[in-house]
Tab-separated table of C-alpha atoms in Angstrom:
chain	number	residue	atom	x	y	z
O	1	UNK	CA	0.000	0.000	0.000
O	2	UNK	CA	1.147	3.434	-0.433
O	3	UNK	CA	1.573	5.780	2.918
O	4	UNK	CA	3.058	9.153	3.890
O	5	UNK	CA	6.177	8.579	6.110
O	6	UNK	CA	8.998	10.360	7.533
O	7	UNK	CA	12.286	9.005	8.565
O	8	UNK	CA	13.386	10.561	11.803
O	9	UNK	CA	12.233	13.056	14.049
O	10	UNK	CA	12.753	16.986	13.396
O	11	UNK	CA	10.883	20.208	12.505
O	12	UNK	CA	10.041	20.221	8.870
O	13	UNK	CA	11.165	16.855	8.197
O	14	UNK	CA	9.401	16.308	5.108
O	15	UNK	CA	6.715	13.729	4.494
O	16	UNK	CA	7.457	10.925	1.330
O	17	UNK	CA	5.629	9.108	-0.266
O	18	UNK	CA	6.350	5.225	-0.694
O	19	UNK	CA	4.949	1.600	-0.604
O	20	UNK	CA	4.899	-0.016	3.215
O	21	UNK	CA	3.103	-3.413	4.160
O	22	UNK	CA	-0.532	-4.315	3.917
O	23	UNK	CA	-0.966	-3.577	8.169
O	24	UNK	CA	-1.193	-7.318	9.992
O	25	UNK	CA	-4.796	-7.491	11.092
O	26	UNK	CA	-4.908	-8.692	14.902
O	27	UNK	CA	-7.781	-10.558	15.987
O	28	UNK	CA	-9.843	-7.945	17.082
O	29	UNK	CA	-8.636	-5.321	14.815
O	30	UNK	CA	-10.109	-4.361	11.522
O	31	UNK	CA	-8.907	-3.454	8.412
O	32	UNK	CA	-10.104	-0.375	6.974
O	33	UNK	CA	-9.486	0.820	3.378
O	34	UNK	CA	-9.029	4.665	4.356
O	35	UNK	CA	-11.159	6.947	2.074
O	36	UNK	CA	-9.960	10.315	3.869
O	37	UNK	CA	-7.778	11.592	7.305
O	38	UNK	CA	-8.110	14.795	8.434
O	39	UNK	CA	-4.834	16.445	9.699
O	40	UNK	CA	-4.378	17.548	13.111
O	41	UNK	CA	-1.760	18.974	14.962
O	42	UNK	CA	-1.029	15.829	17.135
O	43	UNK	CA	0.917	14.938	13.331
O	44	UNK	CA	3.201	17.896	13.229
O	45	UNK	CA	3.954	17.446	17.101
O	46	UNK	CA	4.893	13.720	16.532
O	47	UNK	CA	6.865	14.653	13.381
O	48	UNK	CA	8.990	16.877	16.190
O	49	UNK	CA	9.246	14.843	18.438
O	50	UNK	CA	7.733	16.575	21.121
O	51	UNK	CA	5.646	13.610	22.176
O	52	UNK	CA	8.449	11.524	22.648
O	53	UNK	CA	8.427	10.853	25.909
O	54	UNK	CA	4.302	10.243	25.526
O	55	UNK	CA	5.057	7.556	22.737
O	56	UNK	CA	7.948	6.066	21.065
O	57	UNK	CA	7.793	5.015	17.407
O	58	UNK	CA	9.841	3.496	14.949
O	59	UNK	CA	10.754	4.239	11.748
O	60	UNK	CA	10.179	4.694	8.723
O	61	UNK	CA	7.130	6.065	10.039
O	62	UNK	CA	3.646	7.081	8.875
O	63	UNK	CA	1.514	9.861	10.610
O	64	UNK	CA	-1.601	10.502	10.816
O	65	UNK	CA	-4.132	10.081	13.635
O	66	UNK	CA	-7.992	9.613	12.526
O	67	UNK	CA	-9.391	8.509	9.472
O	68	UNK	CA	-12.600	7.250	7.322
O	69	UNK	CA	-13.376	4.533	4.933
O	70	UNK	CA	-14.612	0.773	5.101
O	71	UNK	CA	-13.839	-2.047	6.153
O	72	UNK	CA	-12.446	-4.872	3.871
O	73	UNK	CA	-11.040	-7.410	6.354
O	74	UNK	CA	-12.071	-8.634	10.192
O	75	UNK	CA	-10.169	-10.194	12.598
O	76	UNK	CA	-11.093	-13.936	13.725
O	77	UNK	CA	-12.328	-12.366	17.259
O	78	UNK	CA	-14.267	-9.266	15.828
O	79	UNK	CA	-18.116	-9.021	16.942
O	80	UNK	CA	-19.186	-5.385	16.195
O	81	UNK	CA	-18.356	-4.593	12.818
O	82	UNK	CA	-18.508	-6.696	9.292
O	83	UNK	CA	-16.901	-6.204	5.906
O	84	UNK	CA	-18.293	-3.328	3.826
O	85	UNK	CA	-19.386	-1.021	7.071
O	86	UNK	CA	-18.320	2.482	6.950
O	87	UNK	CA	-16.316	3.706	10.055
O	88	UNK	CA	-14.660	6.326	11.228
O	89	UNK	CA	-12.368	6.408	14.316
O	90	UNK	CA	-8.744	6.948	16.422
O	91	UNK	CA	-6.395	4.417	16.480
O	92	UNK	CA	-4.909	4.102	19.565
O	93	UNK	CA	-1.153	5.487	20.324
O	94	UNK	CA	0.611	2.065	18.922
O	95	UNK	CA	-1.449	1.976	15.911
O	96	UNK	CA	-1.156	5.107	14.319
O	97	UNK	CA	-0.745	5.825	10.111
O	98	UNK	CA	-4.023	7.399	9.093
O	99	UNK	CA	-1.900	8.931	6.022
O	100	UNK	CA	-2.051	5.753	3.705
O	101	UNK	CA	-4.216	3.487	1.654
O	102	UNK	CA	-4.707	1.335	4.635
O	103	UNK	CA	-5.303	0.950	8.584
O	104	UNK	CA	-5.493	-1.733	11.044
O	105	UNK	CA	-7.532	-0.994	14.236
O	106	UNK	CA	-9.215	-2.508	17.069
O	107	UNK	CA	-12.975	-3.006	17.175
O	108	UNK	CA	-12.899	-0.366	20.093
O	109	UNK	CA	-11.611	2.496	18.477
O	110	UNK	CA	-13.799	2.797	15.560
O	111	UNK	CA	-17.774	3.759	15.022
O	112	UNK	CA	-20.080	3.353	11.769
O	113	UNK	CA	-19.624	6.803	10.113
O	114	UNK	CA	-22.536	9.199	10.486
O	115	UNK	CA	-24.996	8.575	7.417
O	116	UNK	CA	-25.496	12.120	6.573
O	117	UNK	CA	-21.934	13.032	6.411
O	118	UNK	CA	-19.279	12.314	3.396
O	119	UNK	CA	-16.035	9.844	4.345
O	120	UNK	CA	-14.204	14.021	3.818
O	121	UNK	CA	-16.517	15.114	6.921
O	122	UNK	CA	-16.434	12.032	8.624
O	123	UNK	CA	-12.726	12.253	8.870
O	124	UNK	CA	-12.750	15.577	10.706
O	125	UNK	CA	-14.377	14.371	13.434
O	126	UNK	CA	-12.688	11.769	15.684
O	127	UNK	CA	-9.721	12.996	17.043
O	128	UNK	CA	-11.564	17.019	17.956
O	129	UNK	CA	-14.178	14.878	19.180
O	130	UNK	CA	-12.855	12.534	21.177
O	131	UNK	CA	-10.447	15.334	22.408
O	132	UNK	CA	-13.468	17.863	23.401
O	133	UNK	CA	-15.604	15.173	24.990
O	134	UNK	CA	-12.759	13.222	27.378
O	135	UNK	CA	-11.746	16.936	28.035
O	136	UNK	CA	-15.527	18.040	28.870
O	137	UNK	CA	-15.333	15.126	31.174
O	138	UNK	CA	-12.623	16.398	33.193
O	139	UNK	CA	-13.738	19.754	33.650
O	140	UNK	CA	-17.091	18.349	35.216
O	141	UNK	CA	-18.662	20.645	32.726
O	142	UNK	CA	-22.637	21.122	32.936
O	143	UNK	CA	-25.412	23.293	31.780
O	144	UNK	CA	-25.170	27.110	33.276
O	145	UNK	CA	-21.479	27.286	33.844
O	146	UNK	CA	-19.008	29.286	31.715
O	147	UNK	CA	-16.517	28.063	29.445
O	148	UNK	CA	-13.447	29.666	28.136
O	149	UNK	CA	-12.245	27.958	24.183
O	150	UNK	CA	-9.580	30.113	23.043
O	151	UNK	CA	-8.840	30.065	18.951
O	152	UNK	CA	-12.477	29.123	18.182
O	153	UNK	CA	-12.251	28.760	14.436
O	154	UNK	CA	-9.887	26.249	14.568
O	155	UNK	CA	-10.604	22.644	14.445
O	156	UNK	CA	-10.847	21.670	17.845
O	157	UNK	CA	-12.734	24.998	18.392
O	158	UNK	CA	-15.200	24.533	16.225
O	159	UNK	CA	-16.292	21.645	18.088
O	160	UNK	CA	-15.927	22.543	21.065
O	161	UNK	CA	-18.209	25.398	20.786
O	162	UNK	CA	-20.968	23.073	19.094
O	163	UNK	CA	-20.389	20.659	21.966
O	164	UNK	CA	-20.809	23.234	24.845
O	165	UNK	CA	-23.841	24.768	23.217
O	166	UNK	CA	-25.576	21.308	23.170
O	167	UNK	CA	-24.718	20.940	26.614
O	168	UNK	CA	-26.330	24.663	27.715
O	169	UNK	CA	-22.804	26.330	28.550
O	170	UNK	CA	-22.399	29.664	28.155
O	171	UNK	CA	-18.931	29.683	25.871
O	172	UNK	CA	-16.751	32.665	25.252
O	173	UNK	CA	-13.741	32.213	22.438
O	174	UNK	CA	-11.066	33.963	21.112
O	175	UNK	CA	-10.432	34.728	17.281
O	176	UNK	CA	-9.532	37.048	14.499
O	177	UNK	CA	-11.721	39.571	12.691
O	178	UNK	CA	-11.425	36.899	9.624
O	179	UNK	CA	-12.666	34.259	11.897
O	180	UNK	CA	-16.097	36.373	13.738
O	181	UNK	CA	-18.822	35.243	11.677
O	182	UNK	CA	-17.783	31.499	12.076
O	183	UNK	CA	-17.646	31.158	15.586
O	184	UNK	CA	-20.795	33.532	15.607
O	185	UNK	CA	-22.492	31.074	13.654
O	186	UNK	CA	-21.302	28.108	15.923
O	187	UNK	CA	-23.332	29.396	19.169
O	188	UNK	CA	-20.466	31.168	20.353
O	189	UNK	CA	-21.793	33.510	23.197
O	190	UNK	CA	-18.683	35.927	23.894
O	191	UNK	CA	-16.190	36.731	21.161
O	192	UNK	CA	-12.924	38.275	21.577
O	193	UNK	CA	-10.782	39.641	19.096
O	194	UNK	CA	-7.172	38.784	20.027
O	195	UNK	CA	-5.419	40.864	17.936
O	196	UNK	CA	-7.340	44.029	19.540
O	197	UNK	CA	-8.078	42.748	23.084
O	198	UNK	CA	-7.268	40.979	25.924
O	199	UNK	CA	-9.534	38.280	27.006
O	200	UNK	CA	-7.691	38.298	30.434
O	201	UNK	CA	-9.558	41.884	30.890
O	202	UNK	CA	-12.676	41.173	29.039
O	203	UNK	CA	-13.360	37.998	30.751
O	204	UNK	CA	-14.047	36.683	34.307
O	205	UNK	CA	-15.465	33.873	37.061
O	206	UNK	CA	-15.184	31.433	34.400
O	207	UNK	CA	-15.539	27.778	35.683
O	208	UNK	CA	-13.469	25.894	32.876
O	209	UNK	CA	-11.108	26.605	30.444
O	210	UNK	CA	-10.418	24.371	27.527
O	211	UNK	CA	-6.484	25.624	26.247
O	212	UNK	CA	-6.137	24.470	22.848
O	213	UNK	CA	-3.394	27.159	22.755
O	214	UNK	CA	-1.079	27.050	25.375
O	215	UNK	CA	1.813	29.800	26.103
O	216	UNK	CA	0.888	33.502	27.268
O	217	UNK	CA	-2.734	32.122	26.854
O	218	UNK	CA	-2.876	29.265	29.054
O	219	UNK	CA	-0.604	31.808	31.487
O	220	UNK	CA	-3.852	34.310	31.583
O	221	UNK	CA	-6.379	31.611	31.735
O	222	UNK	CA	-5.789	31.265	35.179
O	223	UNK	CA	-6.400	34.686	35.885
O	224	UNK	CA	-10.084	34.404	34.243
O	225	UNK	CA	-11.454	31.467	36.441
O	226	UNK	CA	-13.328	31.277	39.607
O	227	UNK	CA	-11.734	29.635	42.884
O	228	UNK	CA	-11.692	25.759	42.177
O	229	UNK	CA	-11.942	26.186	38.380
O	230	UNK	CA	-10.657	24.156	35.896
O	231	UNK	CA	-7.939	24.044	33.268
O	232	UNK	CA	-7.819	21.523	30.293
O	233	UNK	CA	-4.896	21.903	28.140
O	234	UNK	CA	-3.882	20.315	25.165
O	235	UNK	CA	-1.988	22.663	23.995
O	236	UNK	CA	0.899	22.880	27.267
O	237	UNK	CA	2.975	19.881	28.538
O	238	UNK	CA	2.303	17.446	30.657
O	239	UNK	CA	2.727	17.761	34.732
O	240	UNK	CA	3.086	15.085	37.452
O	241	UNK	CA	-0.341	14.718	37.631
O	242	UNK	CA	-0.305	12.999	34.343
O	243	UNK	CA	2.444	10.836	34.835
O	244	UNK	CA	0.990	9.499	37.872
O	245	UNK	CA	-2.025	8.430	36.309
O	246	UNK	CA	-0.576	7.215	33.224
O	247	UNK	CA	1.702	5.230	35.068
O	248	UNK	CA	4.506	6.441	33.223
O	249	UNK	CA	7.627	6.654	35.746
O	250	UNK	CA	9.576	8.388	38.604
O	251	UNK	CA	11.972	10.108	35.934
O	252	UNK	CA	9.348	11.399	33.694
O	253	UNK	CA	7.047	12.340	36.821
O	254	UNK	CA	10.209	14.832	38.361
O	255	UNK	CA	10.871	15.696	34.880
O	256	UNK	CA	6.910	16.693	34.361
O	257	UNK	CA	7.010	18.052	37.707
O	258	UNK	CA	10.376	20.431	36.768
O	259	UNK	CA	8.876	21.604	33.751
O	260	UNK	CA	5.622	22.636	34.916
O	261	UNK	CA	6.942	24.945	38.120
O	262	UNK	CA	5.193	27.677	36.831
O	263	UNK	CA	1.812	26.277	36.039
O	264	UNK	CA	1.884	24.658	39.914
O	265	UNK	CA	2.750	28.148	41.125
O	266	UNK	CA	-0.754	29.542	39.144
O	267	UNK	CA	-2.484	26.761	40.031
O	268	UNK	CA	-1.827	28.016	43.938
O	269	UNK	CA	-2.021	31.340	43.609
O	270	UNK	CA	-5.444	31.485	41.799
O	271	UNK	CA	-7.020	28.279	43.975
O	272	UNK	CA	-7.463	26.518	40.581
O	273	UNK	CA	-6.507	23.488	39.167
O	274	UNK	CA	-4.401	22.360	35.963
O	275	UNK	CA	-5.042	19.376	33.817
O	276	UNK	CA	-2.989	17.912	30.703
O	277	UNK	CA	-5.514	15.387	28.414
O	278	UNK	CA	-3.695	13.669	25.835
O	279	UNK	CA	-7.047	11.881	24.369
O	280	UNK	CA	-7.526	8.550	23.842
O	281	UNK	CA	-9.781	6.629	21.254
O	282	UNK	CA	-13.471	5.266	22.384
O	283	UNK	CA	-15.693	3.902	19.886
O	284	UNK	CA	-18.338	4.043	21.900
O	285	UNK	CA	-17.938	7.890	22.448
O	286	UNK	CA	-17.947	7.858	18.931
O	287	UNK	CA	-21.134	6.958	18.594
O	288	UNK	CA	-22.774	8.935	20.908
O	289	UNK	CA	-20.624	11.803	18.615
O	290	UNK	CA	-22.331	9.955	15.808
O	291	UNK	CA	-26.131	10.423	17.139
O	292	UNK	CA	-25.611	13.919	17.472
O	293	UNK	CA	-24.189	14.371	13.696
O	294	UNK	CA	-26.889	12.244	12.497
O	295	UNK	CA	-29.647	15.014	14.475
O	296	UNK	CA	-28.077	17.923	13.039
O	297	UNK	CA	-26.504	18.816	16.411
O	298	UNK	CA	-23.079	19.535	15.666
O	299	UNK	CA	-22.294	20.059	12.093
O	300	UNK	CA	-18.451	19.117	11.023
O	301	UNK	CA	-16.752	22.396	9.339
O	302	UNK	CA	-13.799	21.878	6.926
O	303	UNK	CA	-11.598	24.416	5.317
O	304	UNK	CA	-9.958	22.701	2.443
O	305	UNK	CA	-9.461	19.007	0.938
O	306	UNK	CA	-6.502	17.918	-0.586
O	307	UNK	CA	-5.236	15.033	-2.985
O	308	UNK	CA	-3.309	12.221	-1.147
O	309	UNK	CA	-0.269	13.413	-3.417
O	310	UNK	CA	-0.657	16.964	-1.226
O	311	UNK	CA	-0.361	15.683	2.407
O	312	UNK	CA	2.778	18.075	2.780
O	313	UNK	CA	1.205	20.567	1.603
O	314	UNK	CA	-1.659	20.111	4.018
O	315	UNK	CA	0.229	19.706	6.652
O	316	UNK	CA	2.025	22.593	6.429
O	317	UNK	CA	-0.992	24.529	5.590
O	318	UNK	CA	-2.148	23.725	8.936
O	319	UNK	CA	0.899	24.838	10.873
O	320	UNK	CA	0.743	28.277	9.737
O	321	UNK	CA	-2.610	28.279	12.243
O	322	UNK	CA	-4.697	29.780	9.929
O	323	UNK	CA	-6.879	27.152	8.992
O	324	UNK	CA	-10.707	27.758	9.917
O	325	UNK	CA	-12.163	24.410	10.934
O	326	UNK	CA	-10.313	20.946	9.730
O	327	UNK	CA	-8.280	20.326	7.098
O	328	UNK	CA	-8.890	16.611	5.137
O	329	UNK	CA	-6.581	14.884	3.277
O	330	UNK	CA	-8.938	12.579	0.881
O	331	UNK	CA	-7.088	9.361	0.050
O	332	UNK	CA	-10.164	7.383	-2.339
């Protein structure tokens, strides 16, 4: 089959295109023949290296993180899905390549695609889903409180603002002049322009904030939140918190720990607490995703498509952070 790959980790390593192995379908894994992936910035982050010490990969190496298309094999153990269904899903950590002809996944991870979406909007949905959900989740978000999603036009954004709506939260975002009528559109109850304003001034007793953004804005979302709120980031590194939970080590605990002095310090100061999500897949949150798709609930919004040939150029499309809404990559 034909994938996108890179050889080692670095910034701007460039993506290639060559033949790899048909993926060895376990016995409750699928195997899907990918129609379209959606690019997210999980890819570029891998690419770095940054998640390194999250997940370790070998190489030569193909990206890409969520995906649709059907399925044209089933493992001897499989009980949920048969050849020909349409899915769309999240491999988990060890499994992913969403940039190529082909994908192996477990029965777990995936979900029948939403009927009234294309495989082009069905792949911009699991990973922003999955991401704003298990996030959601954390927060202990419910109807009447206030939620902060900073760079609302972007892919997880646009979700995220759908997904609060549905839920009754009041949601205030941050974007560009370029970017208004979107998020307007999108339920969006308090918009910001960042390039003219502060939302650190404009903003306040928030009970959640959802960073997507990290830097000098996850830095002034802890000025914006009650006592006790939460922060969900994404966007920022992960703390000791994390590595506790994830059962990943006493070095890379300290090291979380070392790293994330200054976030402790704000989490003090301001009576709040931090959170790092890295997401991980859930077919059956999929298809609760996939009921509210299918009643017109949250609708998926894509900026551009590209030819399988143009993943680079998709990728690096995305980087510049201008895209509004997801970017696909159709591969059928």
């Amino acid at each position: 089959m034909k994938a996108m790959v890179i050889d080692r980790y670095g910034k701007n390593v460039p993506l290639r295109l060559m033949e790899r192995p048909t993926p060895i379908v376990g016995e409750y894994e699928v195997l899907v023949e990918i129609h379209a992936a959606s690019i997210n910035p999980v890819d570029f982050k891998i690419r770095d290296g940054i998640v390194r010490l999250l997940a370790k990969y070998e190489f030569p190496l193909t990206l890409g993180n969520d995906f649709s298309g059907t399925i044209i094999q089933v493992g001897s153990k499989v009980t949920k899905f048969s050849i020909g269904d349409a899915v769309f899903g999240r491999p988990r950590k060890t499994r992913i390549g969403t940039f190529a002809e082909m994908v192996a996944v477990h029965e777990d991870d995936i979900a029948l695609k939403p009927g009234n979406l294309s495989f082009e909007e069905a792949a911009s949905i699991p990973l922003v889903g999955l991401t704003t959900i298990q996030a959601f989740e954390m927060m202990g978000l419910k109807a009447g409180q206030k939620v902060f999603i900073p760079a609302g036009s972007g892919g997880v954004g646009t979700f995220a603002i759908q997904l609060a709506k549905e839920m009754g939260v009041f949601v205030a975002t941050t974007v560009s002049e370029k970017g208004y009528d979107l998020v307007k559109s999108l339920g969006a109850d308090v918009i910001v322009n960042y390039k003219k304003e502060s939302f650190a001034e404009i903003l306040k007793d928030y009970d959640a904030v959802f960073d997507t953004v990290g830097k000098d804005t996850l830095v002034k979302s802890f000025e914006i939140l009650k006592p006790l709120g939460k922060i969900v980031s994404i966007a920022a590194l992960p703390d000791a918190k994390f590595a506790r939970k994830e059962n990943l080590g006493l070095f890379r605990m300290i090291l979380f720990s070392l790293v994330n002095l200054k976030t402790a310090s704000l989490e003090k100061k301001y009576n709040v607490e931090y959170l790092y999500h890295f997401m991980k897949p859930s077919g059956k949150q999929l298809t609760f995703i996939k009921g509210l798709i299918e009643q017109g609930k949250i609708i998926p919004v894509i900026d551009r498509v590209y030819p399988f040939v143009d993943t680079q150029e998709a990728l690096d499309y995305v980087e510049t952070g201008r895209a509004k809404g997801k970017v696909i990559v159709r591969i059928k």
